Amino acid sequence: MDDLSRLHNCTKVFIQRDFSEGTQVRFQNKLPPELEGKIERAAFEYTMSQLNAMFEDAEKLSSRTYCESCLACMTAYLSYLCMDTYYEKCLKKISRFTQEQNNTVYVPRGLMVIDPVERGLRVVEICILNEPNR
């Protein structure tokens, strides 16, 4: 069975967004009961806190993002064809972090974290690879 069909036929656990501090992208860091005994609480909380910190950094207003926006306006947004925005660079960093966590922490434990961007930043999906979909 290939990896893609394994992902479609696995039990999925969803980590919901945390709106307690506003509408910025932030995920709950409480270990769901479905993952108890499958991963250490500290490892899970580290992953979620790092993701939350990276999204916070991506959404932070700074002189850099201000200049990017001004340049975009002055070039009728054509500058976005030539360069990645800071937000896009942060999303790539998040994708690399998710892949690294999968390789070192999650896959060895029979789990796989799906990049939140692939789920529209609505949830963090974790697949339990060795359990068939119920």
Short mmCIF file of N, CA and C in Angstrom, two decimals:
data_model
loop_
_atom_site.label_atom_id
_atom_site.label_comp_id
_atom_site.label_asym_id
_atom_site.label_seq_id
_atom_site.Cartn_x
_atom_site.Cartn_y
_atom_site.Cartn_z
N MET A 1 0.84 -1.17 0.00
CA MET A 1 0.00 0.00 0.00
C MET A 1 0.90 1.24 0.00
N ASP A 2 0.61 2.19 -0.91
CA ASP A 2 1.44 3.39 -0.97
C ASP A 2 1.05 4.38 0.12
N ASP A 3 1.92 5.39 0.32
CA ASP A 3 1.72 6.35 1.41
C ASP A 3 0.42 7.13 1.28
N LEU A 4 0.05 7.50 0.06
CA LEU A 4 -1.16 8.29 -0.13
C LEU A 4 -2.40 7.52 0.27
N SER A 5 -2.50 6.25 -0.13
CA SER A 5 -3.68 5.47 0.26
C SER A 5 -3.66 5.16 1.76
N ARG A 6 -2.45 5.05 2.33
CA ARG A 6 -2.35 4.86 3.79
C ARG A 6 -2.93 6.06 4.53
N LEU A 7 -2.68 7.26 4.00
CA LEU A 7 -3.20 8.46 4.65
C LEU A 7 -4.71 8.57 4.53
N HIS A 8 -5.26 8.11 3.41
CA HIS A 8 -6.71 8.17 3.23
C HIS A 8 -7.43 7.13 4.08
N ASN A 9 -6.78 6.04 4.40
CA ASN A 9 -7.41 4.94 5.14
C ASN A 9 -6.97 4.87 6.58
N CYS A 10 -6.61 5.98 7.17
CA CYS A 10 -6.16 5.96 8.55
C CYS A 10 -7.15 6.71 9.43
N THR A 11 -7.05 6.47 10.73
CA THR A 11 -7.85 7.24 11.69
C THR A 11 -7.26 8.63 11.77
N LYS A 12 -8.12 9.64 11.75
CA LYS A 12 -7.67 11.02 11.76
C LYS A 12 -8.08 11.70 13.07
N VAL A 13 -7.17 12.48 13.61
CA VAL A 13 -7.42 13.27 14.81
C VAL A 13 -7.23 14.73 14.40
N PHE A 14 -8.18 15.58 14.77
CA PHE A 14 -8.13 16.98 14.38
C PHE A 14 -7.88 17.86 15.59
N ILE A 15 -6.87 18.73 15.48
CA ILE A 15 -6.57 19.72 16.51
C ILE A 15 -7.20 21.02 16.02
N GLN A 16 -8.17 21.50 16.76
CA GLN A 16 -8.95 22.66 16.35
C GLN A 16 -8.20 23.97 16.59
N ARG A 17 -8.65 25.01 15.92
CA ARG A 17 -8.12 26.35 16.14
C ARG A 17 -8.52 26.82 17.52
N ASP A 18 -7.69 27.66 18.09
CA ASP A 18 -7.93 28.26 19.40
C ASP A 18 -8.26 29.73 19.20
N PHE A 19 -9.53 30.09 19.40
CA PHE A 19 -9.96 31.47 19.19
C PHE A 19 -10.05 32.24 20.50
N SER A 20 -9.48 31.71 21.59
CA SER A 20 -9.60 32.36 22.90
C SER A 20 -8.86 33.70 22.96
N GLU A 21 -7.86 33.90 22.08
CA GLU A 21 -7.09 35.14 22.09
C GLU A 21 -7.31 35.96 20.83
N GLY A 22 -8.36 35.67 20.08
CA GLY A 22 -8.65 36.41 18.85
C GLY A 22 -8.71 35.49 17.65
N THR A 23 -8.66 36.09 16.47
CA THR A 23 -8.84 35.31 15.24
C THR A 23 -7.53 34.93 14.55
N GLN A 24 -6.39 35.28 15.12
CA GLN A 24 -5.12 34.89 14.51
C GLN A 24 -5.02 33.36 14.46
N VAL A 25 -4.18 32.87 13.57
CA VAL A 25 -3.99 31.42 13.44
C VAL A 25 -3.28 30.91 14.68
N ARG A 26 -3.98 30.09 15.43
CA ARG A 26 -3.44 29.52 16.67
C ARG A 26 -4.20 28.22 16.91
N PHE A 27 -3.47 27.16 17.26
CA PHE A 27 -4.08 25.86 17.47
C PHE A 27 -4.02 25.47 18.94
N GLN A 28 -5.01 24.69 19.36
CA GLN A 28 -5.04 24.20 20.73
C GLN A 28 -3.82 23.32 20.97
N ASN A 29 -3.28 23.36 22.18
CA ASN A 29 -2.11 22.52 22.45
C ASN A 29 -2.40 21.46 23.51
N LYS A 30 -3.67 21.15 23.71
CA LYS A 30 -4.04 20.09 24.64
C LYS A 30 -4.03 18.75 23.90
N LEU A 31 -3.33 17.78 24.47
CA LEU A 31 -3.23 16.45 23.84
C LEU A 31 -4.60 15.80 23.78
N PRO A 32 -5.08 15.46 22.56
CA PRO A 32 -6.39 14.80 22.46
C PRO A 32 -6.33 13.39 23.03
N PRO A 33 -7.46 12.90 23.56
CA PRO A 33 -7.47 11.56 24.17
C PRO A 33 -7.10 10.45 23.18
N GLU A 34 -7.37 10.66 21.89
CA GLU A 34 -7.05 9.63 20.88
C GLU A 34 -5.55 9.41 20.74
N LEU A 35 -4.75 10.40 21.16
CA LEU A 35 -3.29 10.28 21.04
C LEU A 35 -2.60 9.89 22.34
N GLU A 36 -3.37 9.76 23.41
CA GLU A 36 -2.81 9.32 24.70
C GLU A 36 -2.11 7.98 24.50
N GLY A 37 -0.88 7.88 24.96
CA GLY A 37 -0.13 6.64 24.85
C GLY A 37 0.56 6.44 23.51
N LYS A 38 0.25 7.28 22.54
CA LYS A 38 0.87 7.16 21.22
C LYS A 38 2.03 8.15 21.05
N ILE A 39 1.96 9.26 21.80
CA ILE A 39 3.02 10.26 21.76
C ILE A 39 3.10 10.93 23.13
N GLU A 40 4.29 11.33 23.51
CA GLU A 40 4.47 11.99 24.79
C GLU A 40 3.82 13.37 24.75
N ARG A 41 3.22 13.75 25.84
CA ARG A 41 2.55 15.05 25.95
C ARG A 41 3.51 16.20 25.63
N ALA A 42 4.73 16.11 26.14
CA ALA A 42 5.72 17.18 25.92
C ALA A 42 6.06 17.33 24.44
N ALA A 43 6.19 16.24 23.72
CA ALA A 43 6.51 16.29 22.29
C ALA A 43 5.37 16.93 21.51
N PHE A 44 4.14 16.55 21.83
CA PHE A 44 2.97 17.11 21.17
C PHE A 44 2.87 18.61 21.46
N GLU A 45 3.02 18.99 22.73
CA GLU A 45 2.90 20.40 23.11
C GLU A 45 4.01 21.24 22.48
N TYR A 46 5.21 20.66 22.34
CA TYR A 46 6.30 21.38 21.68
C TYR A 46 5.93 21.68 20.23
N THR A 47 5.42 20.66 19.52
CA THR A 47 5.03 20.85 18.13
C THR A 47 3.98 21.94 17.99
N MET A 48 2.94 21.87 18.81
CA MET A 48 1.85 22.86 18.72
C MET A 48 2.34 24.26 19.10
N SER A 49 3.17 24.37 20.14
CA SER A 49 3.65 25.69 20.55
C SER A 49 4.57 26.29 19.48
N GLN A 50 5.38 25.46 18.83
CA GLN A 50 6.24 25.95 17.76
C GLN A 50 5.41 26.41 16.57
N LEU A 51 4.40 25.62 16.20
CA LEU A 51 3.51 26.03 15.09
C LEU A 51 2.84 27.36 15.43
N ASN A 52 2.33 27.47 16.65
CA ASN A 52 1.66 28.71 17.06
C ASN A 52 2.61 29.89 17.02
N ALA A 53 3.85 29.70 17.46
CA ALA A 53 4.84 30.78 17.44
C ALA A 53 5.19 31.17 16.00
N MET A 54 5.29 30.20 15.11
CA MET A 54 5.60 30.50 13.71
C MET A 54 4.46 31.26 13.04
N PHE A 55 3.22 30.88 13.33
CA PHE A 55 2.09 31.61 12.76
C PHE A 55 2.00 33.02 13.34
N GLU A 56 2.31 33.16 14.62
CA GLU A 56 2.31 34.48 15.24
C GLU A 56 3.34 35.38 14.56
N ASP A 57 4.53 34.83 14.29
CA ASP A 57 5.58 35.58 13.60
C ASP A 57 5.14 35.95 12.19
N ALA A 58 4.48 35.04 11.49
CA ALA A 58 4.05 35.29 10.12
C ALA A 58 3.03 36.42 10.05
N GLU A 59 2.18 36.53 11.06
CA GLU A 59 1.10 37.51 11.04
C GLU A 59 1.46 38.84 11.71
N LYS A 60 2.68 38.91 12.24
CA LYS A 60 3.12 40.12 12.94
C LYS A 60 3.33 41.26 11.93
N LEU A 61 2.85 42.44 12.30
CA LEU A 61 3.07 43.62 11.47
C LEU A 61 4.44 44.19 11.79
N SER A 62 5.17 44.53 10.75
CA SER A 62 6.51 45.09 10.93
C SER A 62 6.81 46.05 9.80
N SER A 63 7.93 46.71 9.90
CA SER A 63 8.33 47.61 8.82
C SER A 63 8.55 46.83 7.53
N ARG A 64 8.98 45.60 7.66
CA ARG A 64 9.20 44.74 6.48
C ARG A 64 7.90 44.50 5.74
N THR A 65 6.86 44.10 6.47
CA THR A 65 5.57 43.83 5.82
C THR A 65 4.96 45.12 5.28
N TYR A 66 5.17 46.22 5.98
CA TYR A 66 4.69 47.52 5.51
C TYR A 66 5.36 47.86 4.17
N CYS A 67 6.67 47.70 4.08
CA CYS A 67 7.40 47.99 2.84
C CYS A 67 6.98 47.05 1.71
N GLU A 68 6.78 45.79 2.03
CA GLU A 68 6.30 44.83 1.02
C GLU A 68 4.97 45.29 0.44
N SER A 69 4.07 45.74 1.32
CA SER A 69 2.75 46.19 0.88
C SER A 69 2.85 47.46 0.04
N CYS A 70 3.68 48.37 0.45
CA CYS A 70 3.86 49.61 -0.33
C CYS A 70 4.43 49.31 -1.71
N LEU A 71 5.43 48.44 -1.76
CA LEU A 71 6.02 48.05 -3.04
C LEU A 71 4.98 47.38 -3.93
N ALA A 72 4.17 46.54 -3.34
CA ALA A 72 3.12 45.87 -4.10
C ALA A 72 2.15 46.87 -4.70
N CYS A 73 1.73 47.84 -3.91
CA CYS A 73 0.82 48.88 -4.42
C CYS A 73 1.46 49.68 -5.55
N MET A 74 2.72 50.05 -5.38
CA MET A 74 3.40 50.87 -6.39
C MET A 74 3.61 50.11 -7.70
N THR A 75 3.66 48.80 -7.65
CA THR A 75 3.90 48.01 -8.86
C THR A 75 2.64 47.30 -9.34
N ALA A 76 1.48 47.74 -8.85
CA ALA A 76 0.20 47.12 -9.20
C ALA A 76 0.23 45.62 -8.88
N TYR A 77 0.88 45.28 -7.78
CA TYR A 77 0.99 43.92 -7.26
C TYR A 77 1.80 42.98 -8.16
N LEU A 78 2.46 43.52 -9.18
CA LEU A 78 3.32 42.70 -10.03
C LEU A 78 4.57 42.25 -9.29
N SER A 79 4.96 42.97 -8.25
CA SER A 79 6.15 42.57 -7.49
C SER A 79 5.97 41.20 -6.86
N TYR A 80 4.72 40.81 -6.59
CA TYR A 80 4.47 39.50 -6.00
C TYR A 80 4.78 38.35 -6.96
N LEU A 81 4.90 38.66 -8.25
CA LEU A 81 5.31 37.64 -9.22
C LEU A 81 6.79 37.34 -9.12
N CYS A 82 7.55 38.29 -8.59
CA CYS A 82 9.01 38.17 -8.54
C CYS A 82 9.56 37.78 -7.18
N MET A 83 8.73 37.93 -6.14
CA MET A 83 9.26 37.66 -4.80
C MET A 83 8.18 37.03 -3.93
N ASP A 84 8.63 36.28 -2.96
CA ASP A 84 7.72 35.73 -1.95
C ASP A 84 7.54 36.76 -0.86
N THR A 85 6.34 36.86 -0.34
CA THR A 85 6.11 37.75 0.79
C THR A 85 6.68 37.09 2.05
N TYR A 86 6.80 37.88 3.09
CA TYR A 86 7.28 37.34 4.36
C TYR A 86 6.34 36.24 4.84
N TYR A 87 5.03 36.43 4.66
CA TYR A 87 4.05 35.43 5.08
C TYR A 87 4.27 34.11 4.32
N GLU A 88 4.50 34.20 3.02
CA GLU A 88 4.75 32.99 2.23
C GLU A 88 6.03 32.29 2.68
N LYS A 89 7.06 33.06 3.01
CA LYS A 89 8.30 32.47 3.51
C LYS A 89 8.06 31.76 4.83
N CYS A 90 7.22 32.35 5.69
CA CYS A 90 6.89 31.71 6.96
C CYS A 90 6.10 30.42 6.75
N LEU A 91 5.19 30.41 5.78
CA LEU A 91 4.43 29.19 5.49
C LEU A 91 5.35 28.07 5.00
N LYS A 92 6.37 28.42 4.22
CA LYS A 92 7.34 27.42 3.78
C LYS A 92 8.14 26.88 4.96
N LYS A 93 8.49 27.78 5.89
CA LYS A 93 9.21 27.38 7.10
C LYS A 93 8.35 26.43 7.94
N ILE A 94 7.06 26.73 8.04
CA ILE A 94 6.14 25.86 8.78
C ILE A 94 6.04 24.50 8.12
N SER A 95 6.00 24.48 6.80
CA SER A 95 5.95 23.21 6.07
C SER A 95 7.21 22.37 6.33
N ARG A 96 8.37 23.02 6.32
CA ARG A 96 9.63 22.30 6.61
C ARG A 96 9.65 21.79 8.04
N PHE A 97 9.16 22.60 8.98
CA PHE A 97 9.11 22.19 10.39
C PHE A 97 8.18 20.97 10.55
N THR A 98 7.03 21.01 9.90
CA THR A 98 6.09 19.89 9.97
C THR A 98 6.73 18.62 9.43
N GLN A 99 7.42 18.72 8.31
CA GLN A 99 8.09 17.56 7.72
C GLN A 99 9.19 17.04 8.65
N GLU A 100 9.96 17.94 9.24
CA GLU A 100 11.03 17.53 10.16
C GLU A 100 10.45 16.83 11.39
N GLN A 101 9.35 17.36 11.92
CA GLN A 101 8.70 16.73 13.08
C GLN A 101 8.17 15.36 12.72
N ASN A 102 7.61 15.22 11.52
CA ASN A 102 7.15 13.92 11.08
C ASN A 102 8.30 12.92 11.01
N ASN A 103 9.41 13.33 10.42
CA ASN A 103 10.55 12.43 10.26
C ASN A 103 11.17 12.01 11.58
N THR A 104 11.26 12.94 12.54
CA THR A 104 11.98 12.63 13.77
C THR A 104 11.09 12.18 14.92
N VAL A 105 9.83 12.65 14.96
CA VAL A 105 8.99 12.38 16.13
C VAL A 105 7.76 11.55 15.79
N TYR A 106 7.00 11.96 14.81
CA TYR A 106 5.67 11.38 14.61
C TYR A 106 5.66 10.06 13.84
N VAL A 107 6.30 9.99 12.68
CA VAL A 107 6.26 8.76 11.88
C VAL A 107 6.86 7.57 12.64
N PRO A 108 7.97 7.74 13.38
CA PRO A 108 8.47 6.60 14.16
C PRO A 108 7.46 6.08 15.19
N ARG A 109 6.48 6.90 15.55
CA ARG A 109 5.45 6.49 16.52
C ARG A 109 4.15 6.10 15.83
N GLY A 110 4.19 5.98 14.50
CA GLY A 110 2.99 5.57 13.76
C GLY A 110 1.99 6.68 13.55
N LEU A 111 2.46 7.93 13.57
CA LEU A 111 1.59 9.09 13.39
C LEU A 111 2.14 9.95 12.26
N MET A 112 1.30 10.82 11.71
CA MET A 112 1.77 11.77 10.71
C MET A 112 0.96 13.05 10.82
N VAL A 113 1.68 14.17 10.95
CA VAL A 113 1.04 15.48 11.02
C VAL A 113 0.91 16.01 9.60
N ILE A 114 -0.29 16.45 9.25
CA ILE A 114 -0.53 17.05 7.94
C ILE A 114 -0.34 18.56 8.07
N ASP A 115 0.38 19.15 7.15
CA ASP A 115 0.64 20.59 7.16
C ASP A 115 -0.69 21.34 7.26
N PRO A 116 -0.83 22.24 8.22
CA PRO A 116 -2.09 22.98 8.39
C PRO A 116 -2.52 23.76 7.14
N VAL A 117 -1.57 24.16 6.31
CA VAL A 117 -1.89 24.88 5.08
C VAL A 117 -2.74 23.99 4.17
N GLU A 118 -2.47 22.69 4.16
CA GLU A 118 -3.24 21.76 3.33
C GLU A 118 -4.68 21.63 3.79
N ARG A 119 -4.98 22.06 4.99
CA ARG A 119 -6.36 22.01 5.52
C ARG A 119 -6.92 23.42 5.70
N GLY A 120 -6.37 24.36 4.95
CA GLY A 120 -6.88 25.72 4.95
C GLY A 120 -6.70 26.46 6.25
N LEU A 121 -5.71 26.07 7.04
CA LEU A 121 -5.41 26.66 8.35
C LEU A 121 -6.58 26.55 9.31
N ARG A 122 -7.47 25.59 9.07
CA ARG A 122 -8.62 25.39 9.95
C ARG A 122 -8.30 24.44 11.09
N VAL A 123 -7.50 23.41 10.81
CA VAL A 123 -7.16 22.37 11.79
C VAL A 123 -5.76 21.87 11.52
N VAL A 124 -5.18 21.21 12.52
CA VAL A 124 -3.99 20.40 12.32
C VAL A 124 -4.50 18.96 12.33
N GLU A 125 -4.27 18.27 11.25
CA GLU A 125 -4.72 16.88 11.14
C GLU A 125 -3.57 15.95 11.47
N ILE A 126 -3.84 14.97 12.34
CA ILE A 126 -2.84 13.96 12.66
C ILE A 126 -3.43 12.61 12.30
N CYS A 127 -2.74 11.88 11.45
CA CYS A 127 -3.19 10.55 11.03
C CYS A 127 -2.51 9.51 11.90
N ILE A 128 -3.30 8.55 12.36
CA ILE A 128 -2.75 7.41 13.10
C ILE A 128 -2.57 6.32 12.06
N LEU A 129 -1.33 6.10 11.63
CA LEU A 129 -1.04 5.28 10.45
C LEU A 129 -1.33 3.80 10.62
N ASN A 130 -1.21 3.29 11.84
CA ASN A 130 -1.39 1.85 12.02
C ASN A 130 -2.79 1.47 12.48
N GLU A 131 -3.74 2.40 12.40
CA GLU A 131 -5.12 2.09 12.71
C GLU A 131 -5.99 2.39 11.49
N PRO A 132 -6.76 1.41 11.01
CA PRO A 132 -7.63 1.67 9.86
C PRO A 132 -8.73 2.67 10.23
N ASN A 133 -9.21 3.38 9.22
CA ASN A 133 -10.27 4.37 9.40
C ASN A 133 -11.53 3.70 9.94
N ARG A 134 -12.11 4.31 10.94
CA ARG A 134 -13.34 3.75 11.52
C ARG A 134 -14.55 4.45 10.97
#
